[in-house]
XYZ file of N, CA and C in Angstrom:
714
model
N -41.925 -166.197 121.083
C -41.923 -165.966 122.520
C -42.091 -167.274 123.297
N -43.004 -168.134 122.810
C -43.217 -169.411 123.496
C -41.975 -170.297 123.404
N -41.313 -170.266 122.250
C -40.098 -171.068 122.093
C -38.998 -170.563 123.023
N -38.915 -169.251 123.197
C -37.920 -168.687 124.113
C -38.186 -169.129 125.542
N -39.455 -169.079 125.943
C -39.807 -169.533 127.286
C -39.495 -171.015 127.463
N -39.803 -171.813 126.444
C -39.512 -173.246 126.518
C -38.010 -173.488 126.649
N -37.214 -172.683 125.944
C -35.761 -172.832 126.030
C -35.257 -172.513 127.432
N -35.810 -171.474 128.050
C -35.421 -171.143 129.425
C -35.746 -172.289 130.376
N -36.934 -172.874 130.217
C -37.306 -174.005 131.066
C -36.358 -175.185 130.847
N -36.002 -175.427 129.585
C -35.110 -176.540 129.270
C -33.757 -176.362 129.950
N -33.184 -175.161 129.848
C -31.884 -174.921 130.472
C -31.974 -174.963 131.996
N -33.118 -174.582 132.543
C -33.301 -174.681 133.994
C -33.284 -176.136 134.441
N -33.949 -176.997 133.674
C -33.958 -178.429 134.005
C -32.550 -179.006 133.926
N -31.812 -178.634 132.882
C -30.431 -179.118 132.744
C -29.587 -178.659 133.925
N -29.730 -177.395 134.322
C -28.961 -176.874 135.455
C -29.311 -177.603 136.742
N -30.575 -177.994 136.891
C -30.987 -178.729 138.089
C -30.287 -180.080 138.168
N -30.177 -180.755 137.042
C -29.498 -182.052 137.033
C -28.008 -181.925 137.339
N -27.446 -180.741 137.154
C -26.021 -180.532 137.412
C -25.717 -180.276 138.883
N -26.754 -180.087 139.708
C -26.536 -179.869 141.136
C -25.987 -181.128 141.791
N -25.106 -180.979 142.778
C -24.578 -182.167 143.469
C -25.679 -182.863 144.249
N -25.589 -184.173 144.410
C -26.620 -184.897 145.166
C -26.625 -184.487 146.626
N -27.820 -184.437 147.201
C -27.939 -184.093 148.618
C -27.778 -185.341 149.464
N -27.396 -185.133 150.707
C -27.201 -186.244 151.640
C -27.977 -185.932 152.905
N -29.276 -186.184 152.867
C -30.114 -185.910 154.023
C -29.825 -186.860 155.161
N -29.966 -186.355 156.363
C -29.702 -187.187 157.529
C -30.940 -187.838 158.087
N -32.117 -187.512 157.515
C -33.352 -188.055 158.059
C -33.663 -189.430 157.506
N -34.683 -190.044 158.063
C -35.129 -191.346 157.613
C -35.832 -191.206 156.271
N -35.583 -192.179 155.368
C -36.230 -192.149 154.068
C -37.740 -192.319 154.232
N -38.520 -191.437 153.599
C -39.971 -191.486 153.713
C -40.588 -191.468 152.324
N -41.822 -191.910 152.239
C -42.537 -191.843 150.977
C -42.984 -190.410 150.718
N -43.291 -190.122 149.462
C -43.763 -188.784 149.108
C -45.063 -188.472 149.843
N -45.984 -189.436 149.844
C -47.257 -189.219 150.532
C -47.058 -189.041 152.031
N -46.069 -189.768 152.584
C -45.772 -189.604 154.004
C -45.260 -188.216 154.313
N -44.418 -187.686 153.428
C -43.912 -186.323 153.616
C -45.036 -185.296 153.514
N -45.920 -185.492 152.532
C -47.037 -184.557 152.378
C -47.933 -184.594 153.610
N -48.225 -185.808 154.070
C -49.048 -185.937 155.271
C -48.392 -185.311 156.481
N -47.062 -185.479 156.596
C -46.342 -184.868 157.706
C -46.397 -183.357 157.661
N -46.317 -182.801 156.439
C -46.409 -181.349 156.302
C -47.769 -180.823 156.718
N -48.828 -181.502 156.278
C -50.182 -181.093 156.674
C -50.367 -181.204 158.185
N -49.835 -182.279 158.768
C -49.986 -182.472 160.211
C -49.270 -181.369 160.983
N -48.082 -181.009 160.517
C -47.330 -179.961 161.201
C -48.051 -178.620 161.111
N -48.496 -178.268 159.909
C -49.191 -176.993 159.722
C -50.494 -176.964 160.518
N -51.208 -178.081 160.547
C -52.470 -178.137 161.285
C -52.265 -177.900 162.777
N -51.087 -178.238 163.282
C -50.803 -178.045 164.697
C -50.197 -176.707 165.032
N -50.022 -175.853 164.042
C -49.397 -174.543 164.240
C -50.391 -173.463 163.817
N -51.076 -172.815 164.753
C -52.147 -171.873 164.396
C -51.728 -170.756 163.443
N -50.528 -170.219 163.604
C -50.129 -169.109 162.730
C -49.861 -169.603 161.313
N -49.213 -170.740 161.177
C -49.025 -171.299 159.840
C -50.359 -171.689 159.224
N -51.241 -172.180 160.055
C -52.573 -172.582 159.597
C -53.350 -171.380 159.062
N -52.929 -170.194 159.435
C -53.551 -168.966 158.947
C -52.751 -168.346 157.809
N -51.433 -168.341 157.920
C -50.587 -167.711 156.910
C -50.682 -168.400 155.552
N -50.709 -169.719 155.544
C -50.700 -170.432 154.264
C -51.994 -170.206 153.477
N -53.185 -170.334 154.086
C -54.397 -169.974 153.330
C -54.425 -168.500 152.916
N -53.853 -167.629 153.732
C -53.746 -166.205 153.403
C -53.042 -166.045 152.061
N -51.876 -166.642 151.935
C -51.099 -166.531 150.703
C -51.830 -167.184 149.532
N -52.356 -168.399 149.757
C -53.011 -169.132 148.674
C -54.208 -168.358 148.131
N -55.051 -167.852 149.016
C -56.247 -167.143 148.563
C -55.905 -165.840 147.846
N -54.906 -165.116 148.349
C -54.552 -163.861 147.689
C -54.013 -164.116 146.283
N -53.166 -165.134 146.147
C -52.634 -165.462 144.824
C -53.754 -165.928 143.898
N -54.661 -166.764 144.416
C -55.753 -167.280 143.588
C -56.695 -166.177 143.122
N -56.969 -165.201 143.984
C -57.879 -164.122 143.613
C -57.182 -163.007 142.838
N -55.865 -162.870 143.011
C -55.165 -161.736 142.433
C -54.475 -161.980 141.108
N -53.645 -163.010 141.034
C -52.820 -163.184 139.840
C -53.589 -163.530 138.568
N -54.784 -164.142 138.636
C -55.489 -164.425 137.376
C -55.891 -163.190 136.579
N -55.574 -161.993 137.060
C -55.867 -160.795 136.260
C -55.184 -160.880 134.906
N -54.080 -161.645 134.821
C -53.366 -161.735 133.543
C -54.231 -162.387 132.472
N -55.196 -163.225 132.872
C -56.024 -163.908 131.881
C -57.024 -162.969 131.218
N -57.384 -161.892 131.903
C -58.357 -160.960 131.314
C -57.709 -159.663 130.840
N -56.400 -159.543 131.023
C -55.733 -158.307 130.625
C -55.836 -158.037 129.123
N -55.675 -159.050 128.246
C -55.831 -158.752 126.814
C -57.210 -158.182 126.478
N -58.268 -158.778 127.055
C -59.608 -158.266 126.799
C -59.802 -156.870 127.359
N -59.252 -156.609 128.536
C -59.375 -155.286 129.146
C -58.695 -154.225 128.285
N -57.491 -154.523 127.829
C -56.741 -153.544 127.032
C -57.434 -153.279 125.695
N -57.900 -154.345 125.051
C -58.517 -154.171 123.729
C -59.923 -153.584 123.813
N -60.730 -154.105 124.733
C -62.137 -153.696 124.796
C -62.335 -152.379 125.531
N -61.702 -152.246 126.697
C -61.953 -151.077 127.545
C -61.005 -149.914 127.271
N -59.776 -150.229 126.865
C -58.813 -149.153 126.612
C -58.611 -148.879 125.130
N -59.119 -149.774 124.278
C -59.030 -149.559 122.840
C -57.629 -149.670 122.272
N -56.782 -150.462 122.891
C -55.408 -150.631 122.422
C -55.189 -152.071 121.952
N -54.085 -152.264 121.224
C -53.788 -153.578 120.672
C -52.740 -154.337 121.454
N -52.030 -155.205 120.715
C -51.042 -156.074 121.351
C -49.932 -155.293 122.047
N -49.547 -154.168 121.469
C -48.496 -153.359 122.093
C -48.941 -152.864 123.466
N -50.208 -152.508 123.586
C -50.728 -152.064 124.876
C -50.707 -153.167 125.912
N -51.034 -154.388 125.476
C -50.985 -155.530 126.401
C -49.564 -155.737 126.896
N -48.611 -155.674 125.967
C -47.208 -155.841 126.355
C -46.752 -154.776 127.332
N -47.174 -153.534 127.104
C -46.796 -152.450 128.013
C -47.389 -152.656 129.404
N -48.623 -153.117 129.478
C -49.264 -153.353 130.775
C -48.517 -154.421 131.567
N -48.194 -155.520 130.905
C -47.494 -156.599 131.597
C -46.067 -156.185 131.953
N -45.444 -155.375 131.083
C -44.095 -154.895 131.380
C -44.103 -153.955 132.583
N -45.121 -153.111 132.687
C -45.220 -152.203 133.837
C -45.368 -152.991 135.128
N -46.203 -154.023 135.094
C -46.372 -154.863 136.283
C -45.071 -155.569 136.643
N -44.379 -156.085 135.640
C -43.127 -156.793 135.894
C -42.065 -155.855 136.465
N -42.003 -154.634 135.949
C -41.025 -153.666 136.456
C -41.301 -153.333 137.917
N -42.566 -153.121 138.250
C -42.913 -152.856 139.647
C -42.584 -154.026 140.545
N -42.854 -155.242 140.065
C -42.545 -156.427 140.859
C -41.061 -156.592 141.109
N -40.251 -156.332 140.077
C -38.804 -156.458 140.236
C -38.270 -155.441 141.235
N -38.696 -154.201 141.105
C -38.230 -153.164 142.032
C -38.648 -153.475 143.465
N -39.880 -153.944 143.637
C -40.357 -154.267 144.984
C -39.573 -155.421 145.583
N -39.296 -156.433 144.780
C -38.546 -157.587 145.275
C -37.161 -157.173 145.757
N -36.509 -156.317 144.989
C -35.181 -155.848 145.388
C -35.257 -154.974 146.639
N -36.320 -154.178 146.738
C -36.434 -153.236 147.855
C -36.745 -153.928 149.171
N -37.596 -154.964 149.141
C -38.034 -155.582 150.405
C -37.206 -156.791 150.807
N -36.308 -157.232 149.933
C -35.514 -158.419 150.266
C -34.748 -158.232 151.570
N -34.251 -157.025 151.803
C -33.504 -156.759 153.028
C -34.375 -156.614 154.256
N -35.695 -156.604 154.062
C -36.617 -156.456 155.191
C -37.164 -157.790 155.673
N -36.672 -158.875 155.104
C -37.210 -160.190 155.441
C -37.078 -160.510 156.921
N -35.991 -160.069 157.550
C -35.768 -160.346 158.971
C -36.260 -159.223 159.872
N -36.904 -158.236 159.294
C -37.382 -157.103 160.081
C -38.565 -157.503 160.964
N -38.662 -156.929 162.165
C -39.841 -157.184 163.009
C -41.139 -156.725 162.348
N -41.010 -155.827 161.373
C -42.195 -155.297 160.683
C -42.532 -156.070 159.417
N -41.871 -157.195 159.190
C -42.069 -157.933 157.939
C -43.528 -158.314 157.725
N -44.207 -158.763 158.779
C -45.601 -159.180 158.628
C -46.499 -157.989 158.294
N -46.222 -156.824 158.895
C -47.014 -155.630 158.587
C -46.800 -155.208 157.132
N -45.551 -155.258 156.687
C -45.258 -154.902 155.295
C -45.920 -155.903 154.351
N -45.899 -157.155 154.736
C -46.524 -158.241 153.974
C -48.015 -157.957 153.771
N -48.707 -157.648 154.850
C -50.135 -157.336 154.759
C -50.368 -156.042 153.980
N -49.513 -155.047 154.214
C -49.638 -153.790 153.485
C -49.454 -153.972 151.993
N -48.528 -154.854 151.617
C -48.312 -155.130 150.196
C -49.543 -155.781 149.580
N -50.184 -156.671 150.340
C -51.411 -157.281 149.847
C -52.510 -156.255 149.632
N -52.655 -155.330 150.575
C -53.645 -154.258 150.417
C -53.330 -153.387 149.203
N -52.052 -153.087 149.006
C -51.644 -152.273 147.861
C -51.977 -152.979 146.552
N -51.770 -154.276 146.519
C -52.090 -155.059 145.320
C -53.586 -154.973 145.011
N -54.410 -155.199 146.040
C -55.850 -155.124 145.821
C -56.305 -153.743 145.391
N -55.791 -152.709 146.048
C -56.176 -151.340 145.709
C -55.749 -150.977 144.287
N -54.599 -151.476 143.871
C -54.116 -151.148 142.527
C -54.951 -151.836 141.449
N -55.489 -153.028 141.740
C -56.393 -153.653 140.774
C -57.699 -152.865 140.679
N -58.165 -152.345 141.808
C -59.337 -151.464 141.770
C -59.044 -150.219 140.931
N -57.848 -149.653 141.114
C -57.470 -148.471 140.337
C -57.361 -148.801 138.855
N -56.843 -149.982 138.544
C -56.751 -150.399 137.142
C -58.137 -150.491 136.524
N -59.073 -151.056 137.277
C -60.437 -151.209 136.749
C -61.089 -149.858 136.459
N -60.666 -148.823 137.165
C -61.256 -147.491 136.985
C -60.445 -146.605 136.047
N -59.364 -147.113 135.491
C -58.478 -146.292 134.657
C -59.177 -145.874 133.366
N -59.158 -144.580 133.051
C -59.847 -144.103 131.844
C -59.033 -144.275 130.569
N -57.727 -144.462 130.695
C -56.881 -144.579 129.509
C -55.669 -145.454 129.819
N -54.873 -145.699 128.777
C -53.735 -146.601 128.923
C -52.698 -146.056 129.893
N -52.441 -144.759 129.858
C -51.412 -144.185 130.730
C -51.768 -144.392 132.202
N -53.015 -144.128 132.554
C -53.443 -144.333 133.940
C -53.373 -145.807 134.312
N -53.752 -146.672 133.386
C -53.711 -148.107 133.650
C -52.274 -148.590 133.833
N -51.347 -148.012 133.065
C -49.938 -148.391 133.223
C -49.433 -148.039 134.617
N -49.801 -146.859 135.108
C -49.400 -146.478 136.458
C -49.979 -147.409 137.502
N -51.264 -147.767 137.331
C -51.903 -148.669 138.290
C -51.268 -150.050 138.253
N -50.909 -150.523 137.064
C -50.297 -151.847 136.961
C -48.877 -151.853 137.521
N -48.181 -150.738 137.396
C -46.854 -150.644 138.011
C -46.978 -150.795 139.524
N -47.972 -150.135 140.103
C -48.203 -150.250 141.545
C -48.657 -151.663 141.902
N -49.458 -152.287 141.028
C -49.871 -153.674 141.258
C -48.654 -154.589 141.317
N -47.684 -154.323 140.455
C -46.453 -155.106 140.489
C -45.700 -154.919 141.788
N -45.679 -153.693 142.293
C -45.017 -153.433 143.575
C -45.701 -154.223 144.689
N -47.030 -154.166 144.735
C -47.758 -154.865 145.788
C -47.601 -156.367 145.710
N -47.815 -156.933 144.523
C -47.726 -158.389 144.389
C -46.292 -158.873 144.542
N -45.328 -158.097 144.038
C -43.927 -158.494 144.163
C -43.458 -158.508 145.600
N -43.804 -157.463 146.347
C -43.416 -157.409 147.757
C -44.097 -158.511 148.552
N -45.369 -158.771 148.262
C -46.110 -159.814 148.977
C -45.476 -161.184 148.747
N -45.177 -161.504 147.499
C -44.594 -162.813 147.204
C -43.174 -162.937 147.742
N -42.413 -161.859 147.685
C -41.038 -161.909 148.182
C -41.003 -162.149 149.680
N -41.874 -161.470 150.411
C -41.873 -161.596 151.868
C -42.564 -162.863 152.355
N -43.338 -163.503 151.486
C -44.065 -164.689 151.935
C -43.138 -165.751 152.511
N -42.060 -166.043 151.789
C -41.138 -167.076 152.270
C -40.579 -166.725 153.636
N -40.184 -165.462 153.815
C -39.601 -165.046 155.091
C -40.613 -165.151 156.219
N -41.845 -164.712 155.955
C -42.878 -164.723 156.990
C -43.238 -166.153 157.382
N -43.348 -167.033 156.399
C -43.718 -168.425 156.678
C -42.569 -169.180 157.335
N -41.356 -169.001 156.811
C -40.199 -169.707 157.368
C -39.965 -169.307 158.816
N -40.197 -168.042 159.134
C -39.997 -167.562 160.504
C -40.875 -168.334 161.494
N -42.005 -168.814 161.040
C -42.939 -169.528 161.911
C -42.705 -171.039 161.917
N -41.764 -171.520 161.103
C -41.611 -172.960 160.902
C -40.362 -173.510 161.570
N -40.434 -174.764 161.971
C -39.255 -175.468 162.449
C -38.373 -175.801 161.245
N -37.045 -175.656 161.360
C -36.162 -175.918 160.212
C -36.355 -177.292 159.585
N -36.743 -178.284 160.384
C -36.927 -179.622 159.845
C -38.119 -179.717 158.896
N -38.971 -178.704 158.915
C -40.171 -178.745 158.091
C -40.191 -177.655 157.028
N -39.068 -176.962 156.822
C -39.035 -175.878 155.849
C -39.544 -176.334 154.478
N -38.985 -177.434 153.979
C -39.339 -177.897 152.638
C -40.806 -178.232 152.503
N -41.333 -178.947 153.490
C -42.727 -179.362 153.409
C -43.683 -178.181 153.561
N -43.341 -177.251 154.427
C -44.204 -176.082 154.599
C -44.203 -175.226 153.331
N -43.025 -174.987 152.764
C -42.959 -174.162 151.564
C -43.647 -174.835 150.384
N -43.593 -176.169 150.328
C -44.274 -176.855 149.231
C -45.782 -176.638 149.300
N -46.316 -176.515 150.509
C -47.752 -176.246 150.647
C -48.104 -174.852 150.135
N -47.223 -173.881 150.360
C -47.516 -172.534 149.854
C -47.500 -172.501 148.328
N -46.718 -173.392 147.712
C -46.638 -173.399 146.259
C -47.915 -173.886 145.597
N -48.809 -174.518 146.366
C -50.093 -174.908 145.785
C -50.894 -173.682 145.361
N -50.503 -172.510 145.854
C -51.181 -171.272 145.449
C -51.115 -171.080 143.940
N -49.995 -171.457 143.333
C -49.830 -171.212 141.908
C -50.615 -172.217 141.075
N -50.839 -173.420 141.626
C -51.755 -174.348 140.970
C -53.172 -173.785 141.018
N -53.534 -173.206 142.171
C -54.848 -172.586 142.299
C -55.014 -171.404 141.365
N -53.946 -170.632 141.194
C -53.963 -169.489 140.272
C -54.283 -169.958 138.859
N -53.658 -171.056 138.430
C -53.915 -171.576 137.089
C -55.362 -172.055 136.948
N -55.871 -172.707 137.991
C -57.245 -173.213 137.939
C -58.273 -172.085 137.931
N -57.936 -170.960 138.552
C -58.883 -169.843 138.636
C -59.020 -169.087 137.319
N -58.115 -169.334 136.379
C -58.179 -168.623 135.110
C -59.504 -168.825 134.389
N -60.020 -170.061 134.412
C -61.266 -170.354 133.693
C -62.473 -169.644 134.309
N -62.732 -169.788 135.618
C -63.885 -169.059 136.177
C -63.751 -167.542 136.091
N -62.522 -167.035 136.206
C -62.329 -165.587 136.057
C -62.672 -165.156 134.631
N -62.288 -165.989 133.661
C -62.630 -165.688 132.274
C -64.132 -165.693 132.041
N -64.827 -166.678 132.631
C -66.287 -166.718 132.514
C -66.925 -165.484 133.154
N -66.385 -165.080 134.304
C -66.920 -163.897 134.981
C -66.735 -162.652 134.122
N -65.566 -162.542 133.486
C -65.311 -161.387 132.620
C -66.257 -161.373 131.429
N -66.566 -162.556 130.881
C -67.524 -162.623 129.780
C -68.911 -162.172 130.228
N -69.232 -162.455 131.492
C -70.575 -162.152 131.988
C -70.744 -160.689 132.389
N -69.745 -160.121 133.064
C -69.914 -158.764 133.609
C -68.912 -157.758 133.056
N -67.964 -158.203 132.249
C -66.970 -157.301 131.679
C -65.658 -157.311 132.447
N -64.597 -156.923 131.741
C -63.265 -156.968 132.349
C -63.097 -155.946 133.473
N -63.641 -154.758 133.298
C -63.503 -153.734 134.349
C -64.134 -154.210 135.656
N -65.353 -154.690 135.566
C -66.044 -155.143 136.773
C -65.336 -156.338 137.398
N -64.784 -157.203 136.561
C -64.071 -158.373 137.089
C -62.817 -157.949 137.840
N -62.063 -157.007 137.272
C -60.884 -156.493 137.973
C -61.268 -155.856 139.305
N -62.385 -155.143 139.313
C -62.844 -154.523 140.559
C -63.212 -155.588 141.588
N -63.873 -156.652 141.143
C -64.218 -157.748 142.060
C -62.968 -158.409 142.617
N -61.962 -158.608 141.771
C -60.719 -159.232 142.220
C -60.011 -158.347 143.238
N -59.954 -157.043 142.951
C -59.323 -156.127 143.897
C -60.041 -156.107 145.231
N -61.375 -156.081 145.190
C -62.142 -156.103 146.429
C -61.959 -157.391 147.202
N -61.901 -158.521 146.484
C -61.694 -159.810 147.149
C -60.337 -159.862 147.839
N -59.306 -159.316 147.181
C -57.969 -159.299 147.780
C -57.967 -158.478 149.063
N -58.561 -157.304 149.016
C -58.602 -156.446 150.206
C -59.336 -157.146 151.342
N -60.436 -157.825 151.024
C -61.183 -158.548 152.056
C -60.339 -159.664 152.664
N -59.620 -160.406 151.820
C -58.756 -161.490 152.311
C -57.689 -160.938 153.248
N -57.054 -159.839 152.845
C -55.989 -159.255 153.672
C -56.535 -158.812 155.027
N -57.659 -158.136 155.025
C -58.223 -157.637 156.287
C -58.585 -158.794 157.214
N -59.265 -159.796 156.676
C -59.704 -160.926 157.509
C -58.516 -161.673 158.098
N -57.537 -162.014 157.260
C -56.427 -162.829 157.751
C -55.464 -162.026 158.624
N -55.328 -160.735 158.371
C -54.489 -159.911 159.245
C -55.103 -159.823 160.634
N -56.420 -159.681 160.701
C -57.096 -159.666 162.002
C -56.956 -161.010 162.710
N -57.076 -162.097 161.965
C -56.909 -163.421 162.568
C -55.496 -163.594 163.126
N -54.495 -163.173 162.356
C -53.107 -163.310 162.802
C -52.828 -162.471 164.038
N -53.462 -161.311 164.125
C -53.223 -160.435 165.277
C -53.707 -161.056 166.580
N -54.584 -162.048 166.490
C -55.129 -162.685 167.689
C -54.416 -163.990 168.044
N -53.443 -164.377 167.228
C -52.736 -165.641 167.474
C -51.346 -165.332 168.009
N -50.998 -165.765 169.212
C -49.668 -165.494 169.766
C -48.579 -166.219 168.989
N -47.384 -165.643 168.998
C -46.246 -166.244 168.302
C -45.622 -167.289 169.217
N -46.275 -168.424 169.320
C -45.792 -169.519 170.169
C -45.965 -170.828 169.425
N -44.948 -171.265 168.666
C -45.061 -172.502 167.899
C -45.362 -173.690 168.809
N -46.221 -174.613 168.373
C -46.538 -175.786 169.174
C -45.408 -176.790 169.168
N -45.482 -177.756 170.044
C -44.485 -178.824 170.070
C -44.579 -179.634 168.795
N -43.438 -180.104 168.312
C -43.412 -180.898 167.100
C -44.010 -182.274 167.352
N -44.710 -182.859 166.357
C -45.193 -184.219 166.500
C -44.021 -185.165 166.692
N -44.080 -185.993 167.666
C -42.942 -186.848 168.000
C -42.626 -187.855 166.920
N -43.622 -188.225 166.115
C -43.403 -189.250 165.104
C -42.819 -188.694 163.823
N -42.694 -187.378 163.731
C -42.228 -186.778 162.493
C -40.723 -186.914 162.341
N -40.325 -187.213 161.124
C -38.900 -187.288 160.809
C -38.476 -185.988 160.173
N -37.181 -185.740 160.171
C -36.666 -184.526 159.543
C -36.908 -184.584 158.058
N -37.032 -183.383 157.438
C -37.195 -183.353 156.005
C -37.570 -181.989 155.516
């Protein structure tokens, strides 16, 4: 399985090198200058300043469930490797269906509401997973978790891009991708927490944390008008 994944990554890298070179019209800048420009732009835009931490925190608190899923399936559900595979497959199936279903809603006026609703669904489904008495119930909860997380991640780009100036699309989206670095870093403390209080309780804590994040940031966004600030005059396109 690891070799197959490595092969996919290898072919992806090869395909990237086959892309035609881009011809940007902006002034050449350093990498650090671009990163600083992205932070400066986001800091001056209240809605982006709220949306990006919203996404990062939800991903950091939610996606590390995969690190404790083997222990949950074996210890709490009494199943082996096949059960772990079924749980992850159920989540993946829900995520795929949700991504296909909400892709056409990216430009909808209700996109932000659906985005927040998907986050709530993700948190609630992790709570349901933690309370599942058997594998069948857990599979249903994980399928719903896939729907919630898939819809949330799919709509994130649309919601963030809608608030951004086209000249800053790349830099703004790169900041949202730090969520996945945070997700990887959270694996260790989540694992320690599971060792201390058990996988069920850890899943419940993660679900509760997600719901709290969604409620807090949705309320914050509701108080911020949709009025992007003026662009920093010193910023170059990119």
